[in-house]
Tab-separated table of C-alpha atoms and ligand atoms in Angstrom:
chain	number	residue	atom	x	y	z
A	10	MET	CA	-24.654	-36.672	-5.252
A	11	GLU	CA	-21.341	-34.889	-4.643
A	12	ALA	CA	-20.394	-34.035	-8.204
A	13	ALA	CA	-16.933	-32.574	-8.694
A	14	GLU	CA	-18.337	-29.160	-9.542
A	15	ASN	CA	-19.974	-28.978	-6.131
A	16	THR	CA	-16.646	-29.305	-4.424
A	17	LEU	CA	-14.004	-26.692	-3.799
A	18	GLU	CA	-10.350	-27.585	-3.873
A	19	VAL	CA	-8.830	-25.780	-0.920
A	20	SER	CA	-5.118	-25.676	-0.019
A	21	VAL	CA	-4.527	-24.644	3.560
A	22	TRP	CA	-1.223	-23.800	5.220
A	23	ARG	CA	-0.342	-26.315	7.942
A	24	GLY	CA	2.382	-26.018	10.556
A	25	GLY	CA	4.699	-23.136	11.408
A	26	GLU	CA	7.095	-21.104	9.244
A	27	ASP	CA	8.439	-24.259	7.590
A	28	GLY	CA	5.062	-25.907	7.107
A	29	GLU	CA	3.371	-26.791	3.841
A	30	TYR	CA	0.013	-26.693	2.107
A	31	GLN	CA	-2.520	-29.447	2.670
A	32	THR	CA	-5.392	-29.875	0.249
A	33	PHE	CA	-9.004	-30.478	1.255
A	34	GLN	CA	-12.200	-31.021	-0.735
A	35	VAL	CA	-14.900	-28.782	0.694
A	36	PRO	CA	-18.572	-28.845	-0.364
A	37	ALA	CA	-19.405	-25.721	-2.355
A	38	GLN	CA	-22.405	-23.578	-1.395
A	39	GLU	CA	-24.111	-20.784	-3.241
A	40	ASN	CA	-23.370	-18.424	-0.374
A	41	GLN	CA	-20.131	-19.155	1.366
A	42	THR	CA	-17.369	-17.043	2.889
A	43	ILE	CA	-13.723	-18.041	3.136
A	44	LEU	CA	-14.216	-18.309	6.907
A	45	ASP	CA	-17.082	-20.763	6.277
A	46	VAL	CA	-14.701	-22.881	4.210
A	47	VAL	CA	-12.019	-22.852	6.919
A	48	SER	CA	-14.608	-23.648	9.601
A	49	TRP	CA	-15.948	-26.551	7.538
A	50	ILE	CA	-12.459	-28.051	7.334
A	51	GLN	CA	-11.948	-27.660	11.069
A	52	GLN	CA	-15.353	-29.140	11.924
A	53	TYR	CA	-15.616	-31.965	9.406
A	54	ALA	CA	-12.147	-32.788	8.065
A	55	ASP	CA	-9.439	-31.988	10.597
A	56	PRO	CA	-10.248	-30.658	14.086
A	57	THR	CA	-6.592	-29.801	14.701
A	58	LEU	CA	-6.695	-26.927	12.202
A	59	THR	CA	-5.794	-23.690	13.989
A	60	TYR	CA	-7.280	-20.344	12.955
A	61	ARG	CA	-8.829	-17.248	14.533
A	62	PHE	CA	-12.195	-15.582	14.343
A	63	ALA	CA	-14.648	-14.047	16.766
A	64	CYS	CA	-17.437	-11.810	15.497
A	65	ARG	CA	-18.040	-13.198	11.969
A	66	VAL	CA	-19.427	-9.805	10.947
A	67	GLY	CA	-16.363	-7.694	10.218
A	68	MET	CA	-16.114	-5.986	13.579
A	69	CYS	CA	-13.315	-7.652	15.525
A	70	GLY	CA	-10.524	-7.894	12.962
A	71	SER	CA	-9.297	-11.326	14.045
A	72	CYS	CA	-10.042	-13.431	10.960
A	73	ALA	CA	-7.643	-11.938	8.391
A	74	MET	CA	-5.657	-14.382	6.215
A	75	MET	CA	-3.950	-14.491	2.836
A	76	VAL	CA	-6.423	-15.857	0.296
A	77	ASN	CA	-4.996	-16.660	-3.148
A	78	GLY	CA	-2.111	-14.340	-2.324
A	79	LYS	CA	-4.144	-11.334	-1.206
A	80	PRO	CA	-4.850	-10.226	2.356
A	81	ARG	CA	-8.563	-10.510	3.190
A	82	TRP	CA	-10.937	-10.390	6.148
A	83	THR	CA	-12.208	-13.915	5.659
A	84	CYS	CA	-15.567	-13.580	7.441
A	85	ARG	CA	-16.735	-10.960	4.945
A	86	THR	CA	-15.047	-12.355	1.842
A	87	HIS	CA	-17.273	-14.391	-0.430
A	88	VAL	CA	-15.565	-17.394	-2.009
A	89	LYS	CA	-16.416	-16.110	-5.502
A	90	LYS	CA	-14.807	-12.740	-4.748
A	91	ALA	CA	-11.616	-14.302	-3.432
A	92	THR	CA	-11.120	-16.825	-6.219
A	93	GLU	CA	-11.603	-14.209	-8.985
A	94	GLY	CA	-12.529	-16.924	-11.446
A	95	ALA	CA	-9.839	-19.413	-10.401
A	96	ASP	CA	-11.052	-22.896	-9.446
A	97	LYS	CA	-8.712	-23.317	-6.484
A	98	ILE	CA	-8.487	-21.576	-3.139
A	99	GLU	CA	-5.199	-21.182	-1.322
A	100	ILE	CA	-5.411	-19.974	2.269
A	101	ALA	CA	-2.321	-18.956	4.249
A	102	PRO	CA	-1.631	-17.052	7.460
A	103	LEU	CA	-1.185	-13.270	7.175
A	104	ARG	CA	2.003	-12.173	5.446
A	105	ASN	CA	4.737	-10.157	7.203
A	106	LEU	CA	4.000	-11.737	10.584
A	107	PRO	CA	5.521	-14.830	12.257
A	108	VAL	CA	3.377	-17.953	11.915
A	109	ILE	CA	2.258	-19.571	15.167
A	110	LYS	CA	0.491	-22.554	13.649
A	111	ASP	CA	-1.573	-23.170	10.523
A	112	LEU	CA	-3.611	-20.022	9.816
A	113	ALA	CA	-2.848	-18.227	13.073
A	114	ALA	CA	-0.216	-15.509	12.674
A	115	ASP	CA	1.530	-13.934	15.639
A	116	MET	CA	0.044	-10.418	15.843
A	117	ASP	CA	2.523	-9.140	18.466
A	118	PRO	CA	4.865	-7.264	16.068
A	119	PHE	CA	1.825	-5.527	14.582
A	120	PHE	CA	0.502	-4.337	17.936
A	121	ASP	CA	3.974	-3.520	19.285
A	122	LYS	CA	4.302	-1.038	16.448
A	123	TRP	CA	1.071	0.692	17.432
A	124	VAL	CA	2.740	1.345	20.774
A	125	LYS	CA	6.005	2.346	19.082
A	126	ALA	CA	4.188	4.847	16.864
A	127	GLY	CA	3.378	6.549	20.163
A	128	ALA	CA	-0.230	7.041	19.280
A	129	VAL	CA	-1.340	7.571	22.872
A	130	HIS	CA	-3.595	10.454	23.797
A	131	HIS	CA	-1.973	13.467	25.458
A	132	PRO	CA	-4.844	15.145	27.322
A	133	THR	CA	-5.429	18.904	27.333
A	134	ARG	CA	-7.708	18.938	30.382
A	135	THR	CA	-8.204	17.147	33.669
A	136	ARG	CA	-11.286	15.285	34.797
A	137	ASP	CA	-12.384	18.371	36.725
A	138	ASP	CA	-12.723	20.465	33.573
A	139	ALA	CA	-15.755	20.505	31.347
A	140	ILE	CA	-15.517	18.344	28.215
A	141	GLU	CA	-14.262	20.281	25.219
A	142	THR	CA	-16.882	20.590	22.493
A	143	ILE	CA	-15.796	19.431	19.053
A	144	THR	CA	-18.291	19.908	16.234
A	145	PRO	CA	-18.429	17.136	13.615
A	146	ASP	CA	-17.580	19.472	10.749
A	147	GLU	CA	-14.327	20.894	12.115
A	148	PRO	CA	-11.561	20.138	9.574
A	149	GLY	CA	-9.412	18.236	12.097
A	150	ARG	CA	-12.384	16.172	13.181
A	151	VAL	CA	-13.345	15.423	9.575
A	152	GLU	CA	-9.791	14.186	8.924
A	153	ALA	CA	-9.713	12.131	12.129
A	154	ALA	CA	-13.119	10.607	11.398
A	155	LYS	CA	-11.767	8.994	8.216
A	156	ALA	CA	-9.745	6.440	10.142
A	157	ILE	CA	-11.579	5.700	13.370
A	158	GLU	CA	-13.254	2.614	11.901
A	159	CYS	CA	-9.954	0.694	11.869
A	160	ILE	CA	-10.487	-2.795	13.299
A	161	ASN	CA	-6.768	-3.677	13.673
A	162	CYS	CA	-7.079	-6.652	11.342
A	163	SER	CA	-3.545	-6.205	9.937
A	164	VAL	CA	-4.674	-6.636	6.334
A	165	CYS	CA	-2.831	-3.425	5.346
A	166	TYR	CA	0.266	-4.577	7.213
A	167	ALA	CA	0.212	-7.915	5.371
A	168	GLY	CA	-0.240	-6.246	1.985
A	169	CYS	CA	2.634	-3.769	2.381
A	170	ASP	CA	5.969	-4.485	0.660
A	171	THR	CA	7.710	-1.805	2.706
A	172	VAL	CA	6.826	-3.729	5.853
A	173	ALA	CA	8.194	-6.861	4.174
A	174	ASN	CA	11.495	-5.179	3.320
A	175	ASN	CA	12.058	-3.146	6.485
A	176	PRO	CA	11.429	-4.824	9.845
A	177	ASP	CA	11.488	-1.433	11.613
A	178	TYR	CA	8.769	0.160	9.489
A	179	LEU	CA	5.774	1.007	11.663
A	180	GLY	CA	3.309	0.071	8.934
A	181	PRO	CA	0.109	1.631	7.605
A	182	ALA	CA	-2.247	0.970	10.519
A	183	ALA	CA	-0.042	2.405	13.276
A	184	LEU	CA	0.842	5.452	11.170
A	185	GLN	CA	-2.778	6.046	10.290
A	186	ARG	CA	-3.595	5.937	13.998
A	187	ALA	CA	-0.898	8.554	14.649
A	188	TRP	CA	-2.393	10.763	11.928
A	189	THR	CA	-5.844	10.469	13.514
A	190	LEU	CA	-4.462	11.557	16.858
A	191	TYR	CA	-2.502	14.378	15.260
A	192	ASN	CA	-5.782	15.773	13.950
A	193	ASP	CA	-7.460	15.526	17.345
A	194	ALA	CA	-7.976	19.045	18.722
A	195	LYS	CA	-7.961	17.522	22.202
A	196	ASP	CA	-4.394	16.318	21.900
A	197	ALA	CA	-1.911	18.471	23.793
A	198	ASP	CA	1.357	17.220	22.347
A	199	ARG	CA	1.287	16.991	18.554
A	200	GLN	CA	5.024	17.519	18.381
A	201	ALA	CA	5.543	14.233	20.247
A	202	ILE	CA	3.437	12.458	17.629
A	203	LEU	CA	5.422	13.977	14.773
A	204	ASP	CA	8.732	13.079	16.433
A	205	ASN	CA	7.554	9.493	16.845
A	206	VAL	CA	6.513	9.027	13.235
A	207	SER	CA	9.446	10.764	11.568
A	208	GLY	CA	12.297	8.701	12.993
A	209	VAL	CA	13.733	5.381	11.812
A	210	GLY	CA	10.891	3.219	10.529
A	211	GLY	CA	8.579	6.222	10.355
A	212	CYS	CA	6.282	7.600	7.668
A	213	HIS	CA	9.105	8.572	5.300
A	214	ASN	CA	9.853	4.914	4.622
A	215	CYS	CA	6.566	4.611	2.759
A	216	HIS	CA	7.034	4.083	-0.991
A	217	THR	CA	3.440	4.964	-1.843
A	218	GLN	CA	2.621	1.544	-3.248
A	219	GLY	CA	-0.911	1.921	-1.982
A	220	SER	CA	-1.660	-1.721	-1.167
A	221	CYS	CA	-2.880	-0.624	2.279
A	222	THR	CA	-5.653	1.509	0.841
A	223	MET	CA	-6.292	-1.058	-1.877
A	224	TYR	CA	-6.943	-3.917	0.555
A	225	CYS	CA	-8.352	-2.186	3.665
A	226	PRO	CA	-11.614	-4.089	4.188
A	227	ASN	CA	-13.235	-1.062	5.828
A	228	GLU	CA	-12.261	1.086	2.856
A	229	LEU	CA	-10.065	3.354	4.945
A	230	ASP	CA	-7.182	5.212	3.334
A	231	PRO	CA	-3.902	4.735	5.236
A	232	LEU	CA	-1.984	5.871	2.139
A	233	SER	CA	-3.437	9.378	2.409
A	234	ALA	CA	-2.988	9.374	6.184
A	235	ILE	CA	0.721	8.621	5.739
A	236	ALA	CA	0.908	11.295	3.033
A	237	GLY	CA	-0.610	13.673	5.586
A	238	LEU	CA	2.104	12.785	8.091
A	239	LYS	CA	4.794	13.306	5.460
A	240	ARG	CA	3.313	16.706	4.663
A	241	VAL	CA	3.144	17.998	8.233
A	242	THR	CA	6.565	16.597	9.168
A	243	ALA	CA	8.031	18.389	6.126
A	244	GLN	CA	6.289	21.661	7.049
A	245	ASN	CA	7.448	21.192	10.601
A	246	PHE	CA	11.047	20.688	9.450
A	247	PHE	CA	11.096	23.984	7.550
A	248	LYS	CA	9.315	25.818	10.359
A	249	ARG	CA	11.942	24.712	12.845
A	250	LYS	CA	14.761	25.719	10.502
A	251	GLY	CA	13.313	29.161	9.868
B	5	MET	CA	6.201	-13.256	-11.493
B	6	ILE	CA	4.275	-10.395	-9.927
B	7	ARG	CA	2.754	-11.652	-6.690
B	8	PRO	CA	-1.059	-11.358	-6.476
B	9	HIS	CA	-1.141	-8.625	-3.809
B	10	ARG	CA	0.817	-6.327	-6.157
B	11	THR	CA	-1.588	-6.420	-9.075
B	12	HIS	CA	-3.038	-2.904	-8.828
B	13	PRO	CA	-2.295	0.426	-10.589
B	14	LEU	CA	-0.548	2.176	-7.681
B	15	TRP	CA	1.941	-0.652	-7.315
B	16	TYR	CA	2.617	-0.661	-11.068
B	17	ALA	CA	3.161	3.116	-10.907
B	18	TYR	CA	5.647	2.588	-8.100
B	19	MET	CA	7.514	-0.092	-10.078
B	20	ALA	CA	7.559	1.969	-13.301
B	21	HIS	CA	8.998	4.889	-11.339
B	22	ARG	CA	11.680	2.674	-9.795
B	23	LEU	CA	12.713	0.952	-13.032
B	24	SER	CA	12.781	4.177	-15.052
B	25	GLY	CA	14.944	5.719	-12.325
B	26	LEU	CA	17.373	2.812	-12.413
B	27	ALA	CA	17.564	2.875	-16.210
B	28	LEU	CA	18.241	6.622	-16.135
B	29	VAL	CA	21.049	6.113	-13.620
B	30	LEU	CA	22.650	3.721	-16.092
B	31	PHE	CA	22.087	5.988	-19.082
B	32	LEU	CA	22.981	9.449	-17.753
B	33	PRO	CA	26.750	8.893	-17.247
B	34	ALA	CA	27.007	7.750	-20.895
B	35	HIS	CA	24.942	10.768	-21.956
B	36	PHE	CA	27.198	13.237	-20.148
B	37	TYR	CA	30.298	11.476	-21.420
B	38	VAL	CA	29.175	11.915	-25.029
B	39	LEU	CA	28.282	15.562	-24.419
B	40	GLY	CA	31.712	16.013	-22.872
B	41	LEU	CA	33.293	14.698	-26.082
B	42	ALA	CA	31.903	17.737	-27.898
B	43	LEU	CA	34.261	19.866	-25.822
B	44	THR	CA	37.318	17.674	-25.779
B	45	ASP	CA	37.305	15.486	-28.862
B	46	MET	CA	35.265	16.802	-31.775
B	47	ALA	CA	36.184	13.927	-34.121
B	48	ALA	CA	34.965	11.257	-31.685
B	49	PHE	CA	31.822	13.269	-31.075
B	50	ASP	CA	31.075	13.519	-34.809
B	51	GLY	CA	31.742	9.805	-35.128
B	52	PHE	CA	29.196	9.159	-32.424
B	53	MET	CA	26.642	11.458	-34.041
B	54	THR	CA	26.879	9.450	-37.291
B	55	PHE	CA	26.269	6.328	-35.237
B	56	ALA	CA	23.366	8.060	-33.485
B	57	SER	CA	21.581	8.797	-36.758
B	58	HIS	CA	21.058	5.062	-37.246
B	59	PRO	CA	17.278	4.324	-37.044
B	60	LEU	CA	17.757	1.715	-34.317
B	61	VAL	CA	19.666	4.180	-32.177
B	62	LYS	CA	16.945	6.740	-32.853
B	63	LEU	CA	14.420	4.243	-31.573
B	64	ALA	CA	16.497	3.664	-28.459
B	65	GLU	CA	16.634	7.429	-27.943
B	66	PHE	CA	12.872	7.535	-28.065
B	67	GLY	CA	12.914	4.941	-25.295
B	68	LEU	CA	15.169	7.140	-23.197
B	69	VAL	CA	12.936	10.183	-23.578
B	70	PHE	CA	10.038	7.938	-22.685
B	71	LEU	CA	11.864	6.803	-19.523
B	72	LEU	CA	12.506	10.404	-18.593
B	73	ALA	CA	8.841	11.253	-19.108
B	74	ILE	CA	7.772	8.322	-16.926
B	75	HIS	CA	10.166	9.364	-14.221
B	76	ILE	CA	9.191	13.042	-14.289
B	77	PHE	CA	5.479	12.344	-14.233
B	78	GLY	CA	5.986	9.690	-11.548
B	79	GLY	CA	7.760	12.274	-9.436
B	80	LEU	CA	5.065	14.891	-10.037
B	81	ARG	CA	2.462	12.304	-9.112
B	82	LEU	CA	4.197	11.644	-5.789
B	83	LEU	CA	4.554	15.345	-5.048
B	84	ALA	CA	0.889	15.915	-5.787
B	85	LEU	CA	-0.148	12.901	-3.739
B	86	GLU	CA	1.877	13.889	-0.719
B	87	PHE	CA	1.757	17.673	-0.748
B	88	LEU	CA	-1.653	18.435	-2.200
B	89	PRO	CA	-4.372	16.892	-0.060
B	90	TRP	CA	-7.008	17.218	-2.764
B	91	SER	CA	-10.385	15.589	-2.866
B	92	ALA	CA	-11.085	12.951	-5.535
B	93	PRO	CA	-13.023	15.327	-7.895
B	94	GLN	CA	-10.231	17.917	-7.626
B	95	LYS	CA	-7.693	15.258	-8.611
B	96	THR	CA	-9.777	14.191	-11.599
B	97	LEU	CA	-10.070	17.826	-12.728
B	98	ALA	CA	-6.334	18.400	-12.334
B	99	ALA	CA	-5.491	15.259	-14.308
B	100	ALA	CA	-7.952	16.232	-17.046
B	101	THR	CA	-6.458	19.752	-17.220
B	102	VAL	CA	-2.941	18.405	-17.589
B	103	ALA	CA	-4.091	15.958	-20.270
B	104	VAL	CA	-5.832	18.699	-22.286
B	105	ALA	CA	-2.844	21.043	-21.930
B	106	PHE	CA	-0.548	18.254	-23.057
B	107	LEU	CA	-2.706	17.529	-26.084
B	108	LEU	CA	-2.880	21.208	-27.119
B	109	SER	CA	0.809	21.929	-26.656
B	110	GLY	CA	1.660	18.628	-28.371
B	111	THR	CA	-0.408	19.638	-31.407
B	112	PHE	CA	1.351	23.013	-31.630
B	113	PHE	CA	4.711	21.361	-31.182
B	114	LEU	CA	4.052	18.941	-34.032
B	115	GLN	CA	3.044	21.834	-36.289
B	116	ALA	CA	6.264	23.686	-35.427
B	117	VAL	CA	8.579	20.836	-36.411
C	319	FES	S1	-14.379	-12.604	12.511
C	319	FES	FE1	-14.443	-10.579	13.273
C	319	FES	S2	-13.757	-9.425	11.551
C	319	FES	FE2	-13.896	-11.418	10.741
């Protein structure tokens, strides 16, 4: 019954940094995500296959992988979308991160850079004060709202060539987070944020290649967020000089 | 080979900007050298101008102007992207305006020559 056309040829990365691709034949379904394919291999072909997922609905950001050379959230990526007409699927761990094993990349450098970008809240009030009212249509709030749906999946980080070429570069996600906080009227120390993102590895490293915005599965726009940081750091520079 | 994650317009724009910049870096010293000849060595300069009237050289010159155009517009694009936080419709309007202006001034220019 299993005709060749009902089978997908899937190459999956096995091992660590110096591993290699292993090919599996996976039954094709009409409706099938890349994560379904990976799960099928783990359940029916090789239980030692290592990969990550949790929510399966695009909320948790743990399932991102390179699929046919592009970073994708695999739980929400249909096989037909990922193959783009090709008859083979190649699945690898996320780019720009160390490989732990098989499809599991080490996310530590990615999260360390969130901390490095210094995107921690600097409060304006204490717990004894009333909560500050922010209306949804305030310009700062509108700008901040554009990025709060980030799920930390690291797809933008994996797609970015600047990250690949400069190990110090904070990357799109962390910088976008800093931009969100900069636009938060409740943040008391915006200068600290600007200082953090304009040093070595900061927003000025960005070459505006736009892969972050291109591949963000939640359709966020880190490219514009980084442009925003460049703009305010430049204004800030001239203000301080004058 | 261009890796799959790079196959989108913004990345191509980045690469075109880079390559045109590099090519200009190689070309400009030669350009200034030849211009300098006009001041110091008229005979050599005239010799070069005869060489430059060759159709192939003319074609190459067109390429250089083209490179310059790519690089200028690439730079303007970056400035607009980073310093003008416009909405998508505003960007479309601005691009359309520039295109129309370019077309009009180009038509007049062609009539003048
Ligand atoms: S499994 Fe949670 S985002 Fe894909």
